[in-house]
mmCIF file of C-alpha atoms in Angstrom:
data_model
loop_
_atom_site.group_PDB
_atom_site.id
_atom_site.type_symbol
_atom_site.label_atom_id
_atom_site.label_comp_id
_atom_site.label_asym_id
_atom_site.label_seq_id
_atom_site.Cartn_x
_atom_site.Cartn_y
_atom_site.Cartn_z
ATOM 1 C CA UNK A 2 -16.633 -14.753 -0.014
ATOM 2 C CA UNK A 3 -18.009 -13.334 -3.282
ATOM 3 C CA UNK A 4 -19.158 -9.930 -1.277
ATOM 4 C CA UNK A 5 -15.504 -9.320 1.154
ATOM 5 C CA UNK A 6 -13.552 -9.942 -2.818
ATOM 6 C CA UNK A 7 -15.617 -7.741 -4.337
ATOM 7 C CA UNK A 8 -15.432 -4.948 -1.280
ATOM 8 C CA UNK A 9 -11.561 -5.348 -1.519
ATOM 9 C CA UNK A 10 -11.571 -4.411 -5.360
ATOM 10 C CA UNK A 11 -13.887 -1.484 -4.025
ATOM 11 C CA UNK A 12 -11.385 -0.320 -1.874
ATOM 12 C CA UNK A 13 -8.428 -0.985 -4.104
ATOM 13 C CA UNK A 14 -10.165 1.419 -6.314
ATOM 14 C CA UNK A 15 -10.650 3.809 -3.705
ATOM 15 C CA UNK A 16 -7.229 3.952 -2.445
ATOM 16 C CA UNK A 17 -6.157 5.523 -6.293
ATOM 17 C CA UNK A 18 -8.764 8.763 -5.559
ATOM 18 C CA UNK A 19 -8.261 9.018 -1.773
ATOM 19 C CA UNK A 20 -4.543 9.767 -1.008
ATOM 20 C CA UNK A 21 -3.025 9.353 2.098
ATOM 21 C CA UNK A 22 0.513 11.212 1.776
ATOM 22 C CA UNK A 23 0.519 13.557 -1.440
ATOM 23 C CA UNK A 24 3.578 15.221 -3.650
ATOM 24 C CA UNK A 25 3.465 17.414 -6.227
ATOM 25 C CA UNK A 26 6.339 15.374 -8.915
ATOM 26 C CA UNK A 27 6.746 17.982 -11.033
ATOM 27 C CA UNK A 28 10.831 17.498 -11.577
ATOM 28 C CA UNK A 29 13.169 19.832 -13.977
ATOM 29 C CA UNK A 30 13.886 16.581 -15.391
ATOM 30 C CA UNK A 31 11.795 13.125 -15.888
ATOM 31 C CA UNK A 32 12.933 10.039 -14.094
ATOM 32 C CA UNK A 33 12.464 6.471 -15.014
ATOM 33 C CA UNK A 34 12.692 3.626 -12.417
ATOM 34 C CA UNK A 35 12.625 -0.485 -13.233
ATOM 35 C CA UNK A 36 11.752 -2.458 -10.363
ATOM 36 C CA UNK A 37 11.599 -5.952 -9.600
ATOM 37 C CA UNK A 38 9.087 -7.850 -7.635
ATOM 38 C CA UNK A 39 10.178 -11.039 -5.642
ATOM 39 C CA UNK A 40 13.767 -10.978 -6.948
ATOM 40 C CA UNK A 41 13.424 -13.812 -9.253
ATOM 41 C CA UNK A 42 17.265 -14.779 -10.002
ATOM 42 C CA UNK A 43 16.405 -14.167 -13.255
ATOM 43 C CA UNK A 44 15.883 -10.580 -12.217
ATOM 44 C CA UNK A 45 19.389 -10.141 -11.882
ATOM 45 C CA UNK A 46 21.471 -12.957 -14.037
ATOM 46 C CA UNK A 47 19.680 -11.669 -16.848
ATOM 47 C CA UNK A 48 18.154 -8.116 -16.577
ATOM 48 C CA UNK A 49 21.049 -7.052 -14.488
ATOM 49 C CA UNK A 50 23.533 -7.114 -17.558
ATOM 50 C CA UNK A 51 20.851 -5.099 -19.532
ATOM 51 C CA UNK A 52 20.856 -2.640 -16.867
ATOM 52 C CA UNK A 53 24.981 -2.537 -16.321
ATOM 53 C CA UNK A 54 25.159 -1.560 -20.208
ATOM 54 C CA UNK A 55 23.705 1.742 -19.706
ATOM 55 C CA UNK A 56 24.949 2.001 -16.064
ATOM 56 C CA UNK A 57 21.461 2.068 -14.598
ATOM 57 C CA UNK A 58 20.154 0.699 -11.077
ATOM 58 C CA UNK A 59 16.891 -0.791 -10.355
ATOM 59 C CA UNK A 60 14.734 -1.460 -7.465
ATOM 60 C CA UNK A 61 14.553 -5.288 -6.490
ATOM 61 C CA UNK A 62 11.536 -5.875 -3.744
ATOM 62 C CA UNK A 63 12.537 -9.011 -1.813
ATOM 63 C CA UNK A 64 10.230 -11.044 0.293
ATOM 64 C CA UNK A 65 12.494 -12.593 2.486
ATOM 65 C CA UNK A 66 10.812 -15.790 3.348
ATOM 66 C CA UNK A 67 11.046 -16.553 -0.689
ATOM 67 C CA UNK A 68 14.702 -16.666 -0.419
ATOM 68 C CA UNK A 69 16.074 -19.876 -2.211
ATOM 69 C CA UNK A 70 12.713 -21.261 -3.282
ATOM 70 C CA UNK A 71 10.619 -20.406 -6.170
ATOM 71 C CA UNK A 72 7.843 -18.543 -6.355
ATOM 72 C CA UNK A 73 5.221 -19.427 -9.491
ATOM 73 C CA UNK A 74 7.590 -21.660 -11.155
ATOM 74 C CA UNK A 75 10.553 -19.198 -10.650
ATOM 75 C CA UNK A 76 13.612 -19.267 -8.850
ATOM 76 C CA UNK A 77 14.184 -16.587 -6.140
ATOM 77 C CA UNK A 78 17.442 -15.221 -5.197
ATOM 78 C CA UNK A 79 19.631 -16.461 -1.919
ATOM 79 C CA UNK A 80 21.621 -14.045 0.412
ATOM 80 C CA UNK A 81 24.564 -14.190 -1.535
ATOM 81 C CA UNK A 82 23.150 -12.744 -4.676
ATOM 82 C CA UNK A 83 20.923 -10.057 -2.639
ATOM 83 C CA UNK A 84 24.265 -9.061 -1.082
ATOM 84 C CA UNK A 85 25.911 -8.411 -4.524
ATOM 85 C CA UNK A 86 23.246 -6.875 -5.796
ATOM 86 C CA UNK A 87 22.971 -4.099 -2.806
ATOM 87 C CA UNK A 88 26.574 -4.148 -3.274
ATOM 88 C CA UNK A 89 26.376 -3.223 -7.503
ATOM 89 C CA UNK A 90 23.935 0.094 -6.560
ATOM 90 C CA UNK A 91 21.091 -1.392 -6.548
ATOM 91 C CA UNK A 92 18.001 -0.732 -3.860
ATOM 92 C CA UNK A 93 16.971 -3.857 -1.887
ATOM 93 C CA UNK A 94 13.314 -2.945 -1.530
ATOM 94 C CA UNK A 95 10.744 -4.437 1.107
ATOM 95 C CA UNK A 96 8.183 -6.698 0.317
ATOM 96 C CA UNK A 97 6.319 -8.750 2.458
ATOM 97 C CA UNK A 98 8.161 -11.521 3.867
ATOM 98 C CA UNK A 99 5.880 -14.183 3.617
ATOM 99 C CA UNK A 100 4.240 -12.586 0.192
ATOM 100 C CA UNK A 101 1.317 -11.497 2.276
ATOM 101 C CA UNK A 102 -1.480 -9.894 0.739
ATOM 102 C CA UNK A 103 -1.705 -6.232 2.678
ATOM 103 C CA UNK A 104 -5.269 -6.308 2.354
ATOM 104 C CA UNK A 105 -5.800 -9.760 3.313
ATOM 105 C CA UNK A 106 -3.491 -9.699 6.187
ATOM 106 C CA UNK A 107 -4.414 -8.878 9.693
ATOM 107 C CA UNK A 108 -2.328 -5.699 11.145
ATOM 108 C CA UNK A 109 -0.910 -7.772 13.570
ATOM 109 C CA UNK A 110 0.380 -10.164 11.043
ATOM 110 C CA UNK A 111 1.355 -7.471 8.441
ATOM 111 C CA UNK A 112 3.031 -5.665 11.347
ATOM 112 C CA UNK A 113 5.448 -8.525 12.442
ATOM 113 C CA UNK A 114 5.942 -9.856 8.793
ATOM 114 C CA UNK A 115 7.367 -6.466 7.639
ATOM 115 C CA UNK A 116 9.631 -6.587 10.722
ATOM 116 C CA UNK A 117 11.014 -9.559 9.897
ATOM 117 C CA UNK A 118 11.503 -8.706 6.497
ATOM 118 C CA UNK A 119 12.765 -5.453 7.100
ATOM 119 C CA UNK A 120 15.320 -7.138 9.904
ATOM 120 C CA UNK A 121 16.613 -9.513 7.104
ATOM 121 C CA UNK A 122 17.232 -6.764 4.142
ATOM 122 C CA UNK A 123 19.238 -4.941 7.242
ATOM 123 C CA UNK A 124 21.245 -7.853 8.427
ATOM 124 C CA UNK A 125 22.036 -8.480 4.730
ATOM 125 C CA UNK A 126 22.739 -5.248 3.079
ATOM 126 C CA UNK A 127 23.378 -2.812 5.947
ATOM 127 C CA UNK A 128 20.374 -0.777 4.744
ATOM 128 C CA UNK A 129 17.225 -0.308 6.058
ATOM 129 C CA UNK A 130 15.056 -0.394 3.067
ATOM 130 C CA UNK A 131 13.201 3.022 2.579
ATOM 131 C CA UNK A 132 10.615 1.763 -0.008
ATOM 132 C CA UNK A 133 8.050 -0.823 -0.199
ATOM 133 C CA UNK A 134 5.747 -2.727 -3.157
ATOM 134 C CA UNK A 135 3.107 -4.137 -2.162
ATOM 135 C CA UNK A 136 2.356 -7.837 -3.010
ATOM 136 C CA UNK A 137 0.013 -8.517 -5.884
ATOM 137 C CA UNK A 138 -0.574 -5.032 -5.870
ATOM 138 C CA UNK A 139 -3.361 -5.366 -3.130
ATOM 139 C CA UNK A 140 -3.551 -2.537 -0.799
ATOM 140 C CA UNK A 141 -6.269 -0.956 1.926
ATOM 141 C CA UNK A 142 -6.475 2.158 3.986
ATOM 142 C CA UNK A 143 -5.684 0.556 6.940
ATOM 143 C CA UNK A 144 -2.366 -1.279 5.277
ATOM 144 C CA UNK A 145 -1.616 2.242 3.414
ATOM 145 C CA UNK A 146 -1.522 4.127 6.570
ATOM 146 C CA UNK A 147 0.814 0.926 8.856
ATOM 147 C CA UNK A 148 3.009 1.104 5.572
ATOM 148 C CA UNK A 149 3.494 5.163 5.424
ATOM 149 C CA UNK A 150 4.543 4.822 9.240
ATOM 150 C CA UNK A 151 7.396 2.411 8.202
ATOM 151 C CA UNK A 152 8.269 3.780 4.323
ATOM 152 C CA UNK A 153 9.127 6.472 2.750
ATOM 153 C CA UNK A 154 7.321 5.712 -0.336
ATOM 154 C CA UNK A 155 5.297 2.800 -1.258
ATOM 155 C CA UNK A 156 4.757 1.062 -4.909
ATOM 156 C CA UNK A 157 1.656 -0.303 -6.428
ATOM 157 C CA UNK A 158 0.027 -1.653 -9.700
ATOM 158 C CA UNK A 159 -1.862 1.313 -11.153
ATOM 159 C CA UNK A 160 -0.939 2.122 -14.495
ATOM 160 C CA UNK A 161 0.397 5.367 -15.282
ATOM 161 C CA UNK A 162 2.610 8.865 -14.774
ATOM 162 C CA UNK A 163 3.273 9.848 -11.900
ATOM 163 C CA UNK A 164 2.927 13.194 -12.418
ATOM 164 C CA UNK A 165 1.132 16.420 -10.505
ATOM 165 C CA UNK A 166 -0.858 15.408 -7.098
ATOM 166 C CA UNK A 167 0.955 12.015 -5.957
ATOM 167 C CA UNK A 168 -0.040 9.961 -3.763
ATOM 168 C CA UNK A 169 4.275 8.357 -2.533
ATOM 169 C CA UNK A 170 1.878 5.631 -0.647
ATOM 170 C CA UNK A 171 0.214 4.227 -3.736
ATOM 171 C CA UNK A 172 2.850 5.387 -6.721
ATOM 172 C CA UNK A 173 1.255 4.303 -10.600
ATOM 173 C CA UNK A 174 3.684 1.779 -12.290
ATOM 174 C CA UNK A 175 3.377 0.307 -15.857
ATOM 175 C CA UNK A 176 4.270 -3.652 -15.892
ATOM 176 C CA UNK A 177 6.399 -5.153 -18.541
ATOM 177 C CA UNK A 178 4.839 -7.900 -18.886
ATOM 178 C CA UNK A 179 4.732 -10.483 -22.321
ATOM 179 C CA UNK A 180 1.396 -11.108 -21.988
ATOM 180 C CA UNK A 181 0.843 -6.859 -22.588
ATOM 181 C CA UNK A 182 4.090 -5.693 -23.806
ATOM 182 C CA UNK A 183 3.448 -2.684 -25.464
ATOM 183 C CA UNK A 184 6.658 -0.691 -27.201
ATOM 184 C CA UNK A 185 3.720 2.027 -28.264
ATOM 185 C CA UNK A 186 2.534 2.791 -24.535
ATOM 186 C CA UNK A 187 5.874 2.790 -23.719
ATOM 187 C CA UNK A 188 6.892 5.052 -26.065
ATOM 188 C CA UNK A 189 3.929 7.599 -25.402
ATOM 189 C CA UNK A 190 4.493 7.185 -21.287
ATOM 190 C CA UNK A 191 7.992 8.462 -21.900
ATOM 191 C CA UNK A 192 6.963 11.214 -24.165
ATOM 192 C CA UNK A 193 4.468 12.241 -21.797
ATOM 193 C CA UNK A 194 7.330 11.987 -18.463
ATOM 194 C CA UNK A 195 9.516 13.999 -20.731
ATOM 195 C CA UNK A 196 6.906 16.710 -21.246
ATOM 196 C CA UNK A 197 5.482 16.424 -17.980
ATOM 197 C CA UNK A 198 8.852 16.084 -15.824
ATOM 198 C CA UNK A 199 7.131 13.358 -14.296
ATOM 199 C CA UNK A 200 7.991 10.158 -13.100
ATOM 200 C CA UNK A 201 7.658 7.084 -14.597
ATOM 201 C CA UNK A 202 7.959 3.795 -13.094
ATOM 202 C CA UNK A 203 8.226 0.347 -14.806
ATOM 203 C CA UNK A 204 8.028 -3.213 -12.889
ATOM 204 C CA UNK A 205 8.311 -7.132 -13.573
ATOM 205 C CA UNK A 206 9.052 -10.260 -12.192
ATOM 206 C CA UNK A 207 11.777 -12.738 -13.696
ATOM 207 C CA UNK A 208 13.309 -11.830 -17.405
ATOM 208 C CA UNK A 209 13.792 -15.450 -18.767
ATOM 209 C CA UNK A 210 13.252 -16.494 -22.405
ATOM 210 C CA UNK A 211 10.513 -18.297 -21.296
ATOM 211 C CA UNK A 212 8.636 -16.036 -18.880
ATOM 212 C CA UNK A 213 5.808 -16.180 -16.550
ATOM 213 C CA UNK A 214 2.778 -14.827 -16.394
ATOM 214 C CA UNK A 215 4.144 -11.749 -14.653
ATOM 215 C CA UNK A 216 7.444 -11.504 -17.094
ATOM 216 C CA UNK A 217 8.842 -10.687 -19.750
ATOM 217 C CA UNK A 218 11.895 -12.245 -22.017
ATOM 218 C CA UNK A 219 15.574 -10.524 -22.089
ATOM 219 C CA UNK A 220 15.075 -9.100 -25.470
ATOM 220 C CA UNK A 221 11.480 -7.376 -24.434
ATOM 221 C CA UNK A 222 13.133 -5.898 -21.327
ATOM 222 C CA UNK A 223 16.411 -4.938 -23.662
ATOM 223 C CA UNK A 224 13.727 -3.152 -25.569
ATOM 224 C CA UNK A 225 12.472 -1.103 -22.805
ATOM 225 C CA UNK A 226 15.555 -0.244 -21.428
ATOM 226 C CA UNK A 227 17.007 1.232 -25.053
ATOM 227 C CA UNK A 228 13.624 3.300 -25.282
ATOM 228 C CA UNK A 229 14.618 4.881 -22.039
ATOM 229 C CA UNK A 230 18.081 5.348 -23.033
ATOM 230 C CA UNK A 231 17.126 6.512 -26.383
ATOM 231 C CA UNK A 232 14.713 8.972 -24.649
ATOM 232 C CA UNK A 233 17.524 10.580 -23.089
ATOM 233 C CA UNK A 234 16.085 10.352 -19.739
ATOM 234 C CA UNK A 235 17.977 9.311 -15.935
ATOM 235 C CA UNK A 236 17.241 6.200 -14.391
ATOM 236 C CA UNK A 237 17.265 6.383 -10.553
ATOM 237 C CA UNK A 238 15.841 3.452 -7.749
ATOM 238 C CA UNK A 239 12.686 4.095 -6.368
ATOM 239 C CA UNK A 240 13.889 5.721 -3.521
ATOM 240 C CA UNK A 241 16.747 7.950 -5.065
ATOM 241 C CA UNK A 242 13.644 9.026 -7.207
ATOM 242 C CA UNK A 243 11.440 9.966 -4.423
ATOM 243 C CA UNK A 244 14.914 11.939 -2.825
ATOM 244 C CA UNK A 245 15.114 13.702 -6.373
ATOM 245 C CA UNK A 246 11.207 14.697 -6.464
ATOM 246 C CA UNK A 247 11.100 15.762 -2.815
ATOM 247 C CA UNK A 248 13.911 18.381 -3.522
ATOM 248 C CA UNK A 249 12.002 19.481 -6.720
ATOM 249 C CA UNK A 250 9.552 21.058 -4.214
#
């Protein structure tokens, strides 16, 4: 057990040097883009106003067999608020449906669970989601490749810019997060998007005063979200991102 966990956070490692499907993002402008993992209804009731203030639209990843429940203490959205969400703008991303690991997972099973999920987002929204995030941030070669035959673009955990060689199957993204909120990073990752015309993606659970491990309170993410709109630079979903950087080509 010891030896297969550490090989998996040899090959997570990997996968951040070894692209499979590389972009230059070198944009005439920098883009910011807030994502949500799970769709906590907090995610919405309470980060969604925040959003709506300075007209932006996020990317909420939805793992469809969370629906209703909660997930690590926290409540996850039903159908009807998924549906008004798509409806506001916003991108109804894919997750796994069951919150599989994609390294864990057999092919098989990661195959038929992102079907399913996939098949729910549609029957719900109308869309077929173009982008994925990967649960827990947990990715492999062989997931990577199954996922770049299904998405466009694909989200993980690795801190940073995007910015130069990308790899769309393993995008950085900086967590706001209480437990490592940072207004200082923040600051000097959208100085940096600004110089670079990079990309620069932010993610988090639920936004509740009293937050998980993997949130953040409505005044931390208010603080985020006036940096960005203090910076001067657009917000745009995941997706709408990667259509903006692929015609920067």
């Amino acid at each position: 057990m010891f030896q297969n966990k550490y090989a998996q956070k040899v090959e997570r490692k990997l996968t951040k040097f070894i692209p499979k499907r590389t972009q230059t993002i070198k944009g005439e402008e920098a883009i910011v883009s807030f994502s949500f993992d799970d769709f906590p209804t907090s995610a919405m009731s309470d980060a969604g106003p925040i959003l709506a203030e300075f007209g932006m639209t996020a990317s909420y990843y939805l793992a469809g067999g969370l629906m209703g429940k909660k997930n690590d203490d926290m409540p996850i959205c039903d159908k009807e608020l998924v549906r008004k969400t798509s409806d506001a703008g916003h991108e109804i991303g894919c997750h796994t449906y069951g919150h599989l690991s994609c390294q864990a997972a057999s092919l098989e099973e990661l195959q038929n669970d992102l079907s399913r999920n996939e098949e729910i987002i549609k029957n719900i929204t109308n869309i077929v989601p173009s982008s994925f995030a990967y649960p827990f941030g947990k990715v492999s070669f062989s997931s990577r490749t199954l996922i770049g035959q299904r998405f466009s673009v694909a989200r993980g955990i690795h801190e940073g810019l995007n910015s130069g060689k990308t790899d769309l199957l393993n995008l950085k993204a900086n967590a706001i997060y209480s437990n490592v909120f940072s207004k200082e990073k923040y600051i000097a990752l959208l100085q940096q998007a600004k110089k670079e015309g990079g990309w620069l993606i932010f993610y988090t659970h639920d936004v509740t005063a009293r937050p998980g491990k993997f949130g953040c309170t409505p005044e931390e993410f208010q603080t985020v979200v006036n940096l960005v709109a203090e910076a001067g630079v657009r917000v745009l979903p995941v997706k709408h991102a990667a259509g903006y950087f692929a015609f920067q080509k």
